[in-house]
Amino acid sequence: MFAAPLLLVLASAAPVPPMAPVPPSQIEVSGKGKVATPPEIATIAYTVRGEGATSDDAVRTVEADRKAIAQAVSQITQAEFNDGELSIQPVRGLDCKEEFASVVLSKDACAVAGFVASMSVTAHIASVKDAATVVGLIGRLKGFQPSVESFGIKDEPSARSAALAAAVKDARASAEVLALANGARIGRLISMTTVPRMESDNRSYLTIRQEPPPPPAVLAPVKVNITPAPIETEATVTATYELLP
């Protein structure tokens, strides 16, 4: 008597959805890699300054000194020169009373006495050990405030690749140690990302600009051999591994 209603209730019940698969346990680690490469390029910055009664005279002095410095440096090492902005400023006497942001006529006490022209120059030289020697030579040849700005390498992409490989190896080693400490082992690699690095000098290759034939040898510069620290290239990755029992 009661079997039929029971069957009807069972037939009208909603089907039970299948259970969603349980995602595998995971472990996320970071790895760091670093490679040291001896520097292969030295970057030297300086300013060439010229004075004259006219702006043309000041610019001619800048051009003459700029060429003299380039030719002298090229006798010591291969170099690439990058010229910056050229500026020309009028010079007035000490009795001229100029106020900030004011415009004065160029007459009487404020008459223009001459002009000063200046150009910033950057030199990339191939002989790192001679960088300090070149700085002294540039100073002797009227280069204003010469200084070694930085050191670099020719093939930055290769150094970057080596640092990434070391970072990946370090991440896996860390994952294995942590998994073992928890009585487990690592499985397949699920994901990996790199941490963006800060922008740096992207120069990869040193190109040499041909200069005119050098003049007769100048007085030998003061020799200063330097040994800068290796260039360190770093990389960081974040890796996620499957954690197996």
PDB file of C-alpha atoms in Angstrom:
ATOM      1  CA  MET A   1       0.000   0.000   0.000  1.00  0.00           C
ATOM      2  CA  PHE A   2       2.786   2.475   0.854  1.00  0.00           C
ATOM      3  CA  ALA A   3       5.452   1.378  -1.704  1.00  0.00           C
ATOM      4  CA  ALA A   4       4.151   3.497  -4.587  1.00  0.00           C
ATOM      5  CA  PRO A   5       4.200   6.902  -2.787  1.00  0.00           C
ATOM      6  CA  LEU A   6       7.749   6.173  -1.581  1.00  0.00           C
ATOM      7  CA  LEU A   7       8.938   5.522  -5.107  1.00  0.00           C
ATOM      8  CA  LEU A   8       7.279   8.743  -6.276  1.00  0.00           C
ATOM      9  CA  VAL A   9       9.163  10.790  -3.710  1.00  0.00           C
ATOM     10  CA  LEU A  10      12.494   9.259  -4.658  1.00  0.00           C
ATOM     11  CA  ALA A  11      11.906   9.884  -8.347  1.00  0.00           C
ATOM     12  CA  SER A  12      11.102  13.585  -7.840  1.00  0.00           C
ATOM     13  CA  ALA A  13      14.191  14.360  -5.758  1.00  0.00           C
ATOM     14  CA  ALA A  14      16.765  16.690  -7.451  1.00  0.00           C
ATOM     15  CA  PRO A  15      19.985  15.007  -8.637  1.00  0.00           C
ATOM     16  CA  VAL A  16      23.021  15.617  -6.440  1.00  0.00           C
ATOM     17  CA  PRO A  17      25.732  17.595  -8.354  1.00  0.00           C
ATOM     18  CA  PRO A  18      29.151  15.972  -8.513  1.00  0.00           C
ATOM     19  CA  MET A  19      31.691  17.303  -6.009  1.00  0.00           C
ATOM     20  CA  ALA A  20      34.259  19.743  -7.404  1.00  0.00           C
ATOM     21  CA  PRO A  21      37.786  18.332  -7.497  1.00  0.00           C
ATOM     22  CA  VAL A  22      39.965  19.458  -4.628  1.00  0.00           C
ATOM     23  CA  PRO A  23      42.855  21.583  -5.932  1.00  0.00           C
ATOM     24  CA  PRO A  24      46.317  20.189  -5.169  1.00  0.00           C
ATOM     25  CA  SER A  25      48.344  21.631  -2.335  1.00  0.00           C
ATOM     26  CA  GLN A  26      50.809  24.256  -3.520  1.00  0.00           C
ATOM     27  CA  ILE A  27      53.950  25.943  -2.311  1.00  0.00           C
ATOM     28  CA  GLU A  28      55.103  29.373  -3.501  1.00  0.00           C
ATOM     29  CA  VAL A  29      58.720  30.452  -3.184  1.00  0.00           C
ATOM     30  CA  SER A  30      61.021  33.220  -4.400  1.00  0.00           C
ATOM     31  CA  GLY A  31      64.451  32.693  -5.877  1.00  0.00           C
ATOM     32  CA  LYS A  32      67.280  35.142  -6.390  1.00  0.00           C
ATOM     33  CA  GLY A  33      70.223  34.952  -8.747  1.00  0.00           C
ATOM     34  CA  LYS A  34      73.298  37.111  -9.129  1.00  0.00           C
ATOM     35  CA  VAL A  35      76.255  37.029 -11.502  1.00  0.00           C
ATOM     36  CA  ALA A  36      79.341  39.234 -11.320  1.00  0.00           C
ATOM     37  CA  THR A  37      80.989  40.384 -14.549  1.00  0.00           C
ATOM     38  CA  PRO A  38      84.200  42.422 -14.747  1.00  0.00           C
ATOM     39  CA  PRO A  39      83.361  45.881 -16.111  1.00  0.00           C
ATOM     40  CA  GLU A  40      84.202  46.381 -19.773  1.00  0.00           C
ATOM     41  CA  ILE A  41      83.119  49.986 -20.377  1.00  0.00           C
ATOM     42  CA  ALA A  42      83.789  53.150 -18.392  1.00  0.00           C
ATOM     43  CA  THR A  43      81.592  56.225 -18.820  1.00  0.00           C
ATOM     44  CA  ILE A  44      83.216  59.621 -18.283  1.00  0.00           C
ATOM     45  CA  ALA A  45      81.307  62.907 -18.220  1.00  0.00           C
ATOM     46  CA  TYR A  46      82.757  66.385 -18.618  1.00  0.00           C
ATOM     47  CA  THR A  47      81.966  69.867 -19.936  1.00  0.00           C
ATOM     48  CA  VAL A  48      83.831  71.823 -22.594  1.00  0.00           C
ATOM     49  CA  ARG A  49      83.783  75.581 -21.986  1.00  0.00           C
ATOM     50  CA  GLY A  50      84.760  78.461 -24.247  1.00  0.00           C
ATOM     51  CA  GLU A  51      84.922  82.227 -23.838  1.00  0.00           C
ATOM     52  CA  GLY A  52      85.072  84.998 -26.407  1.00  0.00           C
ATOM     53  CA  ALA A  53      84.218  88.553 -27.276  1.00  0.00           C
ATOM     54  CA  THR A  54      81.499  87.203 -29.573  1.00  0.00           C
ATOM     55  CA  SER A  55      79.338  84.107 -29.386  1.00  0.00           C
ATOM     56  CA  ASP A  56      81.107  82.751 -32.469  1.00  0.00           C
ATOM     57  CA  ASP A  57      84.477  83.069 -30.722  1.00  0.00           C
ATOM     58  CA  ALA A  58      83.171  81.189 -27.694  1.00  0.00           C
ATOM     59  CA  VAL A  59      81.733  78.381 -29.841  1.00  0.00           C
ATOM     60  CA  ARG A  60      84.984  78.086 -31.840  1.00  0.00           C
ATOM     61  CA  THR A  61      86.891  77.572 -28.597  1.00  0.00           C
ATOM     62  CA  VAL A  62      84.433  74.858 -27.502  1.00  0.00           C
ATOM     63  CA  GLU A  63      84.762  73.064 -30.826  1.00  0.00           C
ATOM     64  CA  ALA A  64      88.556  73.231 -30.818  1.00  0.00           C
ATOM     65  CA  ASP A  65      88.829  71.918 -27.258  1.00  0.00           C
ATOM     66  CA  ARG A  66      86.200  69.223 -27.892  1.00  0.00           C
ATOM     67  CA  LYS A  67      88.158  67.859 -30.856  1.00  0.00           C
ATOM     68  CA  ALA A  68      91.489  68.087 -29.027  1.00  0.00           C
ATOM     69  CA  ILE A  69      90.114  66.056 -26.105  1.00  0.00           C
ATOM     70  CA  ALA A  70      88.583  63.410 -28.399  1.00  0.00           C
ATOM     71  CA  GLN A  71      91.808  63.001 -30.367  1.00  0.00           C
ATOM     72  CA  ALA A  72      93.961  62.771 -27.234  1.00  0.00           C
ATOM     73  CA  VAL A  73      91.687  60.220 -25.553  1.00  0.00           C
ATOM     74  CA  SER A  74      91.603  58.134 -28.735  1.00  0.00           C
ATOM     75  CA  GLN A  75      95.382  57.747 -28.496  1.00  0.00           C
ATOM     76  CA  ILE A  76      94.933  55.931 -25.191  1.00  0.00           C
ATOM     77  CA  THR A  77      91.839  53.805 -25.758  1.00  0.00           C
ATOM     78  CA  GLN A  78      88.954  53.186 -28.127  1.00  0.00           C
ATOM     79  CA  ALA A  79      86.163  55.573 -27.275  1.00  0.00           C
ATOM     80  CA  GLU A  80      82.698  56.708 -28.268  1.00  0.00           C
ATOM     81  CA  PHE A  81      81.771  60.337 -27.649  1.00  0.00           C
ATOM     82  CA  ASN A  82      78.207  61.592 -27.204  1.00  0.00           C
ATOM     83  CA  ASP A  83      77.789  65.360 -27.358  1.00  0.00           C
ATOM     84  CA  GLY A  84      75.108  66.986 -25.234  1.00  0.00           C
ATOM     85  CA  GLU A  85      73.477  70.396 -25.360  1.00  0.00           C
ATOM     86  CA  LEU A  86      75.393  73.517 -26.336  1.00  0.00           C
ATOM     87  CA  SER A  87      74.496  76.670 -24.401  1.00  0.00           C
ATOM     88  CA  ILE A  88      75.679  80.272 -24.872  1.00  0.00           C
ATOM     89  CA  GLN A  89      75.385  82.911 -22.159  1.00  0.00           C
ATOM     90  CA  PRO A  90      76.162  86.646 -22.418  1.00  0.00           C
ATOM     91  CA  VAL A  91      78.409  88.056 -19.714  1.00  0.00           C
ATOM     92  CA  ARG A  92      77.931  91.565 -18.300  1.00  0.00           C
ATOM     93  CA  GLY A  93      80.072  93.627 -15.952  1.00  0.00           C
ATOM     94  CA  LEU A  94      79.915  93.429 -12.162  1.00  0.00           C
ATOM     95  CA  ASP A  95      78.248  96.871 -11.991  1.00  0.00           C
ATOM     96  CA  CYS A  96      75.186  95.635 -13.868  1.00  0.00           C
ATOM     97  CA  LYS A  97      72.347  95.220 -11.365  1.00  0.00           C
ATOM     98  CA  GLU A  98      70.208  92.403 -12.759  1.00  0.00           C
ATOM     99  CA  GLU A  99      67.269  91.296 -10.692  1.00  0.00           C
ATOM    100  CA  PHE A 100      65.767  87.847 -10.866  1.00  0.00           C
ATOM    101  CA  ALA A 101      63.564  87.348 -13.950  1.00  0.00           C
ATOM    102  CA  SER A 102      64.205  90.906 -15.084  1.00  0.00           C
ATOM    103  CA  VAL A 103      65.153  92.039 -18.577  1.00  0.00           C
ATOM    104  CA  VAL A 104      67.825  94.696 -18.970  1.00  0.00           C
ATOM    105  CA  LEU A 105      69.141  96.570 -21.965  1.00  0.00           C
ATOM    106  CA  SER A 106      72.640  95.747 -23.103  1.00  0.00           C
ATOM    107  CA  LYS A 107      74.110  99.210 -22.618  1.00  0.00           C
ATOM    108  CA  ASP A 108      76.067 101.281 -20.110  1.00  0.00           C
ATOM    109  CA  ALA A 109      76.904  99.137 -17.057  1.00  0.00           C
ATOM    110  CA  CYS A 110      74.912  96.241 -18.506  1.00  0.00           C
ATOM    111  CA  ALA A 111      76.672  96.170 -21.848  1.00  0.00           C
ATOM    112  CA  VAL A 112      77.648  92.653 -22.897  1.00  0.00           C
ATOM    113  CA  ALA A 113      81.353  92.149 -22.263  1.00  0.00           C
ATOM    114  CA  GLY A 114      81.618  88.707 -23.846  1.00  0.00           C
ATOM    115  CA  PHE A 115      80.083  85.281 -24.167  1.00  0.00           C
ATOM    116  CA  VAL A 116      80.562  81.898 -22.518  1.00  0.00           C
ATOM    117  CA  ALA A 117      79.665  78.727 -24.422  1.00  0.00           C
ATOM    118  CA  SER A 118      79.535  75.275 -22.822  1.00  0.00           C
ATOM    119  CA  MET A 119      78.798  71.765 -24.063  1.00  0.00           C
ATOM    120  CA  SER A 120      78.324  68.610 -22.011  1.00  0.00           C
ATOM    121  CA  VAL A 121      80.089  65.520 -23.368  1.00  0.00           C
ATOM    122  CA  THR A 122      79.962  61.855 -22.386  1.00  0.00           C
ATOM    123  CA  ALA A 123      82.759  59.471 -23.336  1.00  0.00           C
ATOM    124  CA  HIS A 124      82.423  55.675 -23.235  1.00  0.00           C
ATOM    125  CA  ILE A 125      85.881  54.117 -23.230  1.00  0.00           C
ATOM    126  CA  ALA A 126      86.861  50.483 -23.744  1.00  0.00           C
ATOM    127  CA  SER A 127      89.885  50.432 -21.411  1.00  0.00           C
ATOM    128  CA  VAL A 128      88.405  50.428 -17.919  1.00  0.00           C
ATOM    129  CA  LYS A 129      91.774  50.453 -16.174  1.00  0.00           C
ATOM    130  CA  ASP A 130      92.676  53.717 -17.921  1.00  0.00           C
ATOM    131  CA  ALA A 131      89.512  55.559 -16.856  1.00  0.00           C
ATOM    132  CA  ALA A 132      91.233  57.630 -14.173  1.00  0.00           C
ATOM    133  CA  THR A 133      94.114  58.383 -16.533  1.00  0.00           C
ATOM    134  CA  VAL A 134      91.648  59.660 -19.121  1.00  0.00           C
ATOM    135  CA  VAL A 135      89.954  61.859 -16.518  1.00  0.00           C
ATOM    136  CA  GLY A 136      93.298  63.501 -15.732  1.00  0.00           C
ATOM    137  CA  LEU A 137      94.025  64.001 -19.426  1.00  0.00           C
ATOM    138  CA  ILE A 138      90.637  65.613 -20.058  1.00  0.00           C
ATOM    139  CA  GLY A 139      91.214  67.982 -17.145  1.00  0.00           C
ATOM    140  CA  ARG A 140      94.583  69.019 -18.556  1.00  0.00           C
ATOM    141  CA  LEU A 141      92.994  69.730 -21.954  1.00  0.00           C
ATOM    142  CA  LYS A 142      90.473  72.185 -20.442  1.00  0.00           C
ATOM    143  CA  GLY A 143      87.642  69.719 -19.874  1.00  0.00           C
ATOM    144  CA  PHE A 144      85.596  71.102 -16.979  1.00  0.00           C
ATOM    145  CA  GLN A 145      84.806  68.804 -14.016  1.00  0.00           C
ATOM    146  CA  PRO A 146      85.640  65.457 -15.674  1.00  0.00           C
ATOM    147  CA  SER A 147      84.566  62.423 -13.664  1.00  0.00           C
ATOM    148  CA  VAL A 148      84.001  58.690 -14.028  1.00  0.00           C
ATOM    149  CA  GLU A 149      80.215  58.386 -13.952  1.00  0.00           C
ATOM    150  CA  SER A 150      79.747  54.619 -14.125  1.00  0.00           C
ATOM    151  CA  PHE A 151      81.030  51.255 -15.333  1.00  0.00           C
ATOM    152  CA  GLY A 152      79.173  48.802 -17.541  1.00  0.00           C
ATOM    153  CA  ILE A 153      79.387  45.592 -19.535  1.00  0.00           C
ATOM    154  CA  LYS A 154      79.032  44.984 -23.279  1.00  0.00           C
ATOM    155  CA  ASP A 155      76.615  42.046 -23.207  1.00  0.00           C
ATOM    156  CA  GLU A 156      74.012  42.797 -20.554  1.00  0.00           C
ATOM    157  CA  PRO A 157      71.398  40.333 -21.989  1.00  0.00           C
ATOM    158  CA  SER A 158      73.735  37.363 -21.427  1.00  0.00           C
ATOM    159  CA  ALA A 159      74.410  38.434 -17.848  1.00  0.00           C
ATOM    160  CA  ARG A 160      70.670  38.868 -17.310  1.00  0.00           C
ATOM    161  CA  SER A 161      69.996  35.353 -18.644  1.00  0.00           C
ATOM    162  CA  ALA A 162      72.633  33.861 -16.342  1.00  0.00           C
ATOM    163  CA  ALA A 163      71.135  35.664 -13.338  1.00  0.00           C
ATOM    164  CA  LEU A 164      67.640  34.388 -14.228  1.00  0.00           C
ATOM    165  CA  ALA A 165      68.921  30.815 -14.510  1.00  0.00           C
ATOM    166  CA  ALA A 166      70.497  31.129 -11.080  1.00  0.00           C
ATOM    167  CA  ALA A 167      67.241  32.560  -9.672  1.00  0.00           C
ATOM    168  CA  VAL A 168      65.187  29.632 -11.052  1.00  0.00           C
ATOM    169  CA  LYS A 169      67.644  27.143  -9.540  1.00  0.00           C
ATOM    170  CA  ASP A 170      67.484  28.925  -6.191  1.00  0.00           C
ATOM    171  CA  ALA A 171      63.655  28.901  -6.215  1.00  0.00           C
ATOM    172  CA  ARG A 172      63.498  25.148  -6.808  1.00  0.00           C
ATOM    173  CA  ALA A 173      66.074  24.460  -4.101  1.00  0.00           C
ATOM    174  CA  SER A 174      64.041  26.521  -1.619  1.00  0.00           C
ATOM    175  CA  ALA A 175      60.839  24.697  -2.564  1.00  0.00           C
ATOM    176  CA  GLU A 176      62.490  21.288  -2.057  1.00  0.00           C
ATOM    177  CA  VAL A 177      63.794  22.255   1.392  1.00  0.00           C
ATOM    178  CA  LEU A 178      60.407  23.574   2.543  1.00  0.00           C
ATOM    179  CA  ALA A 179      58.536  20.577   1.181  1.00  0.00           C
ATOM    180  CA  LEU A 180      60.912  18.147   2.886  1.00  0.00           C
ATOM    181  CA  ALA A 181      60.521  20.006   6.184  1.00  0.00           C
ATOM    182  CA  ASN A 182      56.756  19.406   5.909  1.00  0.00           C
ATOM    183  CA  GLY A 183      57.092  15.730   5.038  1.00  0.00           C
ATOM    184  CA  ALA A 184      56.179  16.226   1.392  1.00  0.00           C
ATOM    185  CA  ARG A 185      57.823  16.607  -1.991  1.00  0.00           C
ATOM    186  CA  ILE A 186      57.374  19.029  -4.857  1.00  0.00           C
ATOM    187  CA  GLY A 187      55.629  18.097  -8.083  1.00  0.00           C
ATOM    188  CA  ARG A 188      55.195  19.932 -11.354  1.00  0.00           C
ATOM    189  CA  LEU A 189      55.829  23.636 -11.787  1.00  0.00           C
ATOM    190  CA  ILE A 190      52.484  25.462 -11.896  1.00  0.00           C
ATOM    191  CA  SER A 191      53.566  29.053 -12.573  1.00  0.00           C
ATOM    192  CA  MET A 192      56.593  31.332 -12.548  1.00  0.00           C
ATOM    193  CA  THR A 193      56.926  35.095 -12.827  1.00  0.00           C
ATOM    194  CA  THR A 194      59.844  37.498 -12.846  1.00  0.00           C
ATOM    195  CA  VAL A 195      60.067  40.609 -10.723  1.00  0.00           C
ATOM    196  CA  PRO A 196      60.482  43.733 -12.882  1.00  0.00           C
ATOM    197  CA  ARG A 197      63.926  45.207 -12.461  1.00  0.00           C
ATOM    198  CA  MET A 198      64.755  48.891 -12.222  1.00  0.00           C
ATOM    199  CA  GLU A 199      65.874  50.532 -15.423  1.00  0.00           C
ATOM    200  CA  SER A 200      69.592  50.764 -15.851  1.00  0.00           C
ATOM    201  CA  ASP A 201      72.032  51.608 -18.578  1.00  0.00           C
ATOM    202  CA  ASN A 202      70.735  49.601 -21.554  1.00  0.00           C
ATOM    203  CA  ARG A 203      73.936  49.912 -23.503  1.00  0.00           C
ATOM    204  CA  SER A 204      74.793  46.436 -24.797  1.00  0.00           C
ATOM    205  CA  TYR A 205      77.566  47.046 -27.278  1.00  0.00           C
ATOM    206  CA  LEU A 206      80.332  49.596 -27.605  1.00  0.00           C
ATOM    207  CA  THR A 207      80.399  51.244 -31.024  1.00  0.00           C
ATOM    208  CA  ILE A 208      83.422  53.241 -32.052  1.00  0.00           C
ATOM    209  CA  ARG A 209      83.085  56.550 -33.866  1.00  0.00           C
ATOM    210  CA  GLN A 210      85.881  57.217 -36.301  1.00  0.00           C
ATOM    211  CA  GLU A 211      87.772  60.382 -35.410  1.00  0.00           C
ATOM    212  CA  PRO A 212      90.102  62.330 -37.724  1.00  0.00           C
ATOM    213  CA  PRO A 213      93.741  61.185 -37.767  1.00  0.00           C
ATOM    214  CA  PRO A 214      95.297  62.016 -34.393  1.00  0.00           C
ATOM    215  CA  PRO A 215      97.743  64.914 -34.127  1.00  0.00           C
ATOM    216  CA  PRO A 216     101.312  64.413 -32.933  1.00  0.00           C
ATOM    217  CA  ALA A 217     101.495  62.740 -29.554  1.00  0.00           C
ATOM    218  CA  VAL A 218     100.827  65.064 -26.632  1.00  0.00           C
ATOM    219  CA  LEU A 219     102.657  65.008 -23.343  1.00  0.00           C
ATOM    220  CA  ALA A 220     101.973  61.652 -21.680  1.00  0.00           C
ATOM    221  CA  PRO A 221      99.163  61.896 -19.123  1.00  0.00           C
ATOM    222  CA  VAL A 222      99.590  60.945 -15.490  1.00  0.00           C
ATOM    223  CA  LYS A 223      99.119  57.165 -15.443  1.00  0.00           C
ATOM    224  CA  VAL A 224      96.511  55.932 -12.957  1.00  0.00           C
ATOM    225  CA  ASN A 225      95.510  52.269 -13.195  1.00  0.00           C
ATOM    226  CA  ILE A 226      92.226  51.417 -11.507  1.00  0.00           C
ATOM    227  CA  THR A 227      90.419  48.140 -10.792  1.00  0.00           C
ATOM    228  CA  PRO A 228      86.681  48.744 -10.324  1.00  0.00           C
ATOM    229  CA  ALA A 229      84.398  46.200  -8.684  1.00  0.00           C
ATOM    230  CA  PRO A 230      82.629  43.640 -10.913  1.00  0.00           C
ATOM    231  CA  ILE A 231      79.234  44.559 -12.327  1.00  0.00           C
ATOM    232  CA  GLU A 232      76.533  42.596 -10.467  1.00  0.00           C
ATOM    233  CA  THR A 233      73.460  41.557 -12.441  1.00  0.00           C
ATOM    234  CA  GLU A 234      70.544  40.358 -10.297  1.00  0.00           C
ATOM    235  CA  ALA A 235      67.271  38.586 -11.064  1.00  0.00           C
ATOM    236  CA  THR A 236      64.341  37.446  -8.914  1.00  0.00           C
ATOM    237  CA  VAL A 237      61.592  34.954  -9.752  1.00  0.00           C
ATOM    238  CA  THR A 238      58.472  33.787  -7.929  1.00  0.00           C
ATOM    239  CA  ALA A 239      57.623  30.119  -8.545  1.00  0.00           C
ATOM    240  CA  THR A 240      54.632  28.011  -7.529  1.00  0.00           C
ATOM    241  CA  TYR A 241      55.032  24.224  -7.326  1.00  0.00           C
ATOM    242  CA  GLU A 242      52.518  21.478  -6.755  1.00  0.00           C
ATOM    243  CA  LEU A 243      53.005  19.914  -3.335  1.00  0.00           C
ATOM    244  CA  LEU A 244      52.748  16.114  -3.283  1.00  0.00           C
ATOM    245  CA  PRO A 245      52.409  13.834  -0.249  1.00  0.00           C
TER     246      PRO A 245
END
